[in-house]
Amino acid sequence: MPIIPKILVFAGSIRTGAYSGLTADCAHKELALQGADVTRISLADYPMPLMNQDLEQHEGVPAHALALARLFVAHDAILIATPEYNGSIPPLVKNTIDWISRVRSDGGKPLHAFPGRLVAICSSSDGHFAGIRSANHLRAVLSHIQMEVISPQVSVPNASAAFDENGDFREERLRKGMERLCRELIQRAILLSTRTEL
């Protein structure tokens, strides 16, 4: 049987009505429409303190970091929808990445969530630049931790007016861009998947 790729989707903001959350929802819909098995999570359900190696030494890696690392490993690909704070990655996204990077094992077995993991990036902002600076910085970070970042990217400008009453993109350009990104992510995930469907 053909592989049905498992894709994890989350936004880099937990604010009610966040544009990155709406963008992640659009990605979720499109990925599911194209046949992926999608898991949509909120980082609000995985609160963690600021990354601190003294804290790690005394208390260990937070349980939520291990839970997220397990989720990454259980999926063929990840999609991150990031907002932009002061021209860069929001602290929630960076802190999440930093803590997950500290997970080395699970029950004595090696566990590495990032190397070779396929990932796509979306960005959004209420300005004209669409969170592109944040997306570029996030792309650099994800590449540095050896994730496989696909080239297609959806960046949503003027985000307060970008979504209709159903939460879908108003502009055809954004809808087509999301279709293209999701198609590429699914195709690459199928090619790279090491899972076997029964």
Short mmCIF file of C-alpha atoms in Angstrom, two decimals:
data_model
loop_
_atom_site.label_atom_id
_atom_site.label_comp_id
_atom_site.label_asym_id
_atom_site.label_seq_id
_atom_site.Cartn_x
_atom_site.Cartn_y
_atom_site.Cartn_z
CA MET A 1 0.00 0.00 0.00
CA PRO A 2 1.21 3.54 -0.66
CA ILE A 3 2.61 5.51 2.25
CA ILE A 4 0.24 8.05 3.79
CA PRO A 5 2.66 10.63 5.18
CA LYS A 6 2.24 11.75 8.77
CA ILE A 7 2.77 15.50 9.11
CA LEU A 8 2.95 17.53 12.31
CA VAL A 9 1.71 21.14 12.13
CA PHE A 10 2.05 23.91 14.71
CA ALA A 11 2.13 27.69 14.95
CA GLY A 12 4.78 29.81 16.63
CA SER A 13 2.21 31.84 18.57
CA ILE A 14 -0.36 30.76 21.13
CA ARG A 15 -2.27 34.06 21.08
CA THR A 16 -6.00 33.73 20.46
CA GLY A 17 -6.64 34.58 16.83
CA ALA A 18 -2.92 34.63 15.97
CA TYR A 19 -2.26 34.97 12.25
CA SER A 20 0.31 32.19 12.43
CA GLY A 21 -2.38 29.97 13.96
CA LEU A 22 -4.76 30.78 11.10
CA THR A 23 -1.96 30.06 8.62
CA ALA A 24 -1.27 26.72 10.33
CA ASP A 25 -4.99 25.93 10.10
CA CYS A 26 -4.92 26.61 6.34
CA ALA A 27 -1.94 24.30 6.02
CA HIS A 28 -3.73 21.63 8.05
CA LYS A 29 -6.77 21.78 5.76
CA GLU A 30 -4.72 21.64 2.58
CA LEU A 31 -2.47 18.82 3.76
CA ALA A 32 -5.51 16.75 4.76
CA LEU A 33 -7.20 17.55 1.43
CA GLN A 34 -4.14 16.22 -0.37
CA GLY A 35 -4.25 12.98 1.59
CA ALA A 36 -1.79 13.44 4.45
CA ASP A 37 -2.38 12.22 8.00
CA VAL A 38 -2.10 15.53 9.86
CA THR A 39 -1.52 16.17 13.56
CA ARG A 40 -2.23 19.79 14.54
CA ILE A 41 -0.91 20.80 17.95
CA SER A 42 -0.68 23.99 19.98
CA LEU A 43 2.51 24.84 21.82
CA ALA A 44 0.23 26.12 24.60
CA ASP A 45 -0.16 22.46 25.55
CA TYR A 46 3.62 22.10 25.95
CA PRO A 47 4.71 24.94 28.25
CA MET A 48 8.40 25.02 29.14
CA PRO A 49 10.67 27.38 31.06
CA LEU A 50 13.30 29.40 29.24
CA MET A 51 16.16 27.20 28.14
CA ASN A 52 18.70 27.17 30.95
CA GLN A 53 21.51 24.66 31.26
CA ASP A 54 21.67 25.07 35.04
CA LEU A 55 17.97 24.15 35.17
CA GLU A 56 18.63 21.21 32.88
CA GLN A 57 21.48 20.01 35.09
CA HIS A 58 19.36 20.12 38.25
CA GLU A 59 15.96 19.06 36.91
CA GLY A 60 16.65 17.42 33.57
CA VAL A 61 15.02 18.14 30.23
CA PRO A 62 11.34 19.14 30.66
CA ALA A 63 8.83 16.36 30.06
CA HIS A 64 7.16 18.48 27.38
CA ALA A 65 10.43 18.69 25.44
CA LEU A 66 10.63 14.89 25.43
CA ALA A 67 6.97 14.66 24.38
CA LEU A 68 7.59 17.03 21.46
CA ALA A 69 10.75 15.17 20.45
CA ARG A 70 8.73 11.95 20.36
CA LEU A 71 6.12 13.67 18.18
CA PHE A 72 8.77 14.89 15.75
CA VAL A 73 10.19 11.38 15.42
CA ALA A 74 6.72 9.86 14.96
CA HIS A 75 6.02 12.07 11.93
CA ASP A 76 7.50 12.07 8.44
CA ALA A 77 7.50 15.85 8.20
CA ILE A 78 6.87 19.04 10.17
CA LEU A 79 5.23 22.33 9.16
CA ILE A 80 5.92 25.42 11.26
CA ALA A 81 3.90 28.61 10.82
CA THR A 82 5.87 31.41 12.45
CA PRO A 83 4.97 34.99 13.27
CA GLU A 84 7.63 37.69 13.28
CA TYR A 85 8.68 39.54 16.43
CA ASN A 86 10.99 42.53 16.00
CA GLY A 87 12.20 41.24 12.67
CA SER A 88 13.04 37.72 13.83
CA ILE A 89 11.88 34.41 15.31
CA PRO A 90 9.49 34.65 18.27
CA PRO A 91 10.94 33.39 21.56
CA LEU A 92 8.34 30.61 21.82
CA VAL A 93 9.61 29.00 18.62
CA LYS A 94 13.30 29.34 19.50
CA ASN A 95 12.82 28.11 23.06
CA THR A 96 10.88 25.09 21.80
CA ILE A 97 13.63 24.23 19.32
CA ASP A 98 16.36 24.75 21.91
CA TRP A 99 14.74 22.46 24.48
CA ILE A 100 13.97 19.71 21.95
CA SER A 101 17.61 19.85 20.86
CA ARG A 102 18.59 18.85 24.42
CA VAL A 103 16.71 15.53 24.15
CA ARG A 104 19.32 12.84 23.56
CA SER A 105 17.56 9.63 24.54
CA ASP A 106 14.24 8.08 25.48
CA GLY A 107 14.26 5.20 27.92
CA GLY A 108 17.94 4.61 27.27
CA LYS A 109 17.53 4.56 23.48
CA PRO A 110 18.96 7.37 21.32
CA LEU A 111 16.38 9.95 20.27
CA HIS A 112 17.28 12.73 17.87
CA ALA A 113 14.30 14.74 16.66
CA PHE A 114 15.95 17.02 14.12
CA PRO A 115 18.66 15.51 11.88
CA GLY A 116 17.22 14.51 8.50
CA ARG A 117 13.66 15.49 9.50
CA LEU A 118 11.71 17.14 6.67
CA VAL A 119 10.25 20.57 7.47
CA ALA A 120 8.31 23.37 5.75
CA ILE A 121 8.01 26.99 6.83
CA CYS A 122 5.12 29.45 6.64
CA SER A 123 5.21 32.99 7.99
CA SER A 124 2.78 35.82 8.56
CA SER A 125 2.59 39.39 9.79
CA ASP A 126 0.21 42.30 9.62
CA GLY A 127 2.81 44.25 7.67
CA HIS A 128 3.83 44.24 4.05
CA PHE A 129 6.91 42.00 4.56
CA ALA A 130 4.79 38.98 5.59
CA GLY A 131 7.17 37.73 8.28
CA ILE A 132 9.84 36.94 5.70
CA ARG A 133 12.69 37.98 8.00
CA SER A 134 11.47 35.58 10.66
CA ALA A 135 11.09 32.82 8.09
CA ASN A 136 14.64 33.40 6.83
CA HIS A 137 16.06 33.27 10.36
CA LEU A 138 14.03 30.14 11.13
CA ARG A 139 15.25 28.51 7.92
CA ALA A 140 18.86 29.17 8.98
CA VAL A 141 18.27 27.67 12.44
CA LEU A 142 16.51 24.58 11.08
CA SER A 143 19.26 24.03 8.52
CA HIS A 144 21.90 24.37 11.24
CA ILE A 145 20.26 21.57 13.27
CA GLN A 146 20.32 19.43 10.12
CA MET A 147 16.64 19.44 9.25
CA GLU A 148 15.72 19.13 5.57
CA VAL A 149 13.96 22.43 4.81
CA ILE A 150 11.95 22.43 1.57
CA SER A 151 12.20 25.46 -0.72
CA PRO A 152 8.49 26.37 -1.16
CA GLN A 153 7.33 28.81 1.49
CA VAL A 154 4.05 30.63 2.15
CA SER A 155 4.40 34.14 3.60
CA VAL A 156 1.19 36.01 4.43
CA PRO A 157 1.30 39.84 4.33
CA ASN A 158 -1.36 42.18 5.76
CA ALA A 159 -2.57 39.20 7.75
CA SER A 160 -5.44 40.97 9.54
CA ALA A 161 -7.23 41.12 6.17
CA ALA A 162 -5.84 37.90 4.64
CA PHE A 163 -8.45 35.43 5.93
CA ASP A 164 -12.18 35.14 5.24
CA GLU A 165 -14.92 34.26 7.72
CA ASN A 166 -14.12 30.54 7.30
CA GLY A 167 -10.44 31.07 8.07
CA ASP A 168 -9.39 30.50 4.46
CA PHE A 169 -7.07 32.71 2.43
CA ARG A 170 -8.85 35.46 0.51
CA GLU A 171 -6.16 35.70 -2.16
CA GLU A 172 -5.83 33.10 -4.88
CA ARG A 173 -2.06 33.64 -4.82
CA LEU A 174 -1.87 32.43 -1.21
CA ARG A 175 -4.20 29.50 -1.84
CA LYS A 176 -2.10 28.35 -4.80
CA GLY A 177 1.09 28.86 -2.80
CA MET A 178 -0.21 26.67 0.02
CA GLU A 179 -1.30 24.00 -2.44
CA ARG A 180 2.20 23.98 -3.94
CA LEU A 181 3.97 23.89 -0.56
CA CYS A 182 1.78 21.04 0.73
CA ARG A 183 2.19 19.04 -2.46
CA GLU A 184 5.97 19.33 -2.27
CA LEU A 185 6.03 18.45 1.44
CA ILE A 186 3.85 15.38 0.92
CA GLN A 187 5.82 14.14 -2.09
CA ARG A 188 9.14 14.55 -0.30
CA ALA A 189 7.74 12.94 2.87
CA ILE A 190 6.64 9.88 0.91
CA LEU A 191 10.07 9.56 -0.69
CA LEU A 192 11.93 9.94 2.61
CA SER A 193 9.59 7.95 4.87
CA THR A 194 11.13 4.95 6.59
CA ARG A 195 7.76 3.68 7.82
CA THR A 196 6.03 0.65 6.32
CA GLU A 197 2.27 0.66 5.85
CA LEU A 198 0.60 -2.63 6.73
#
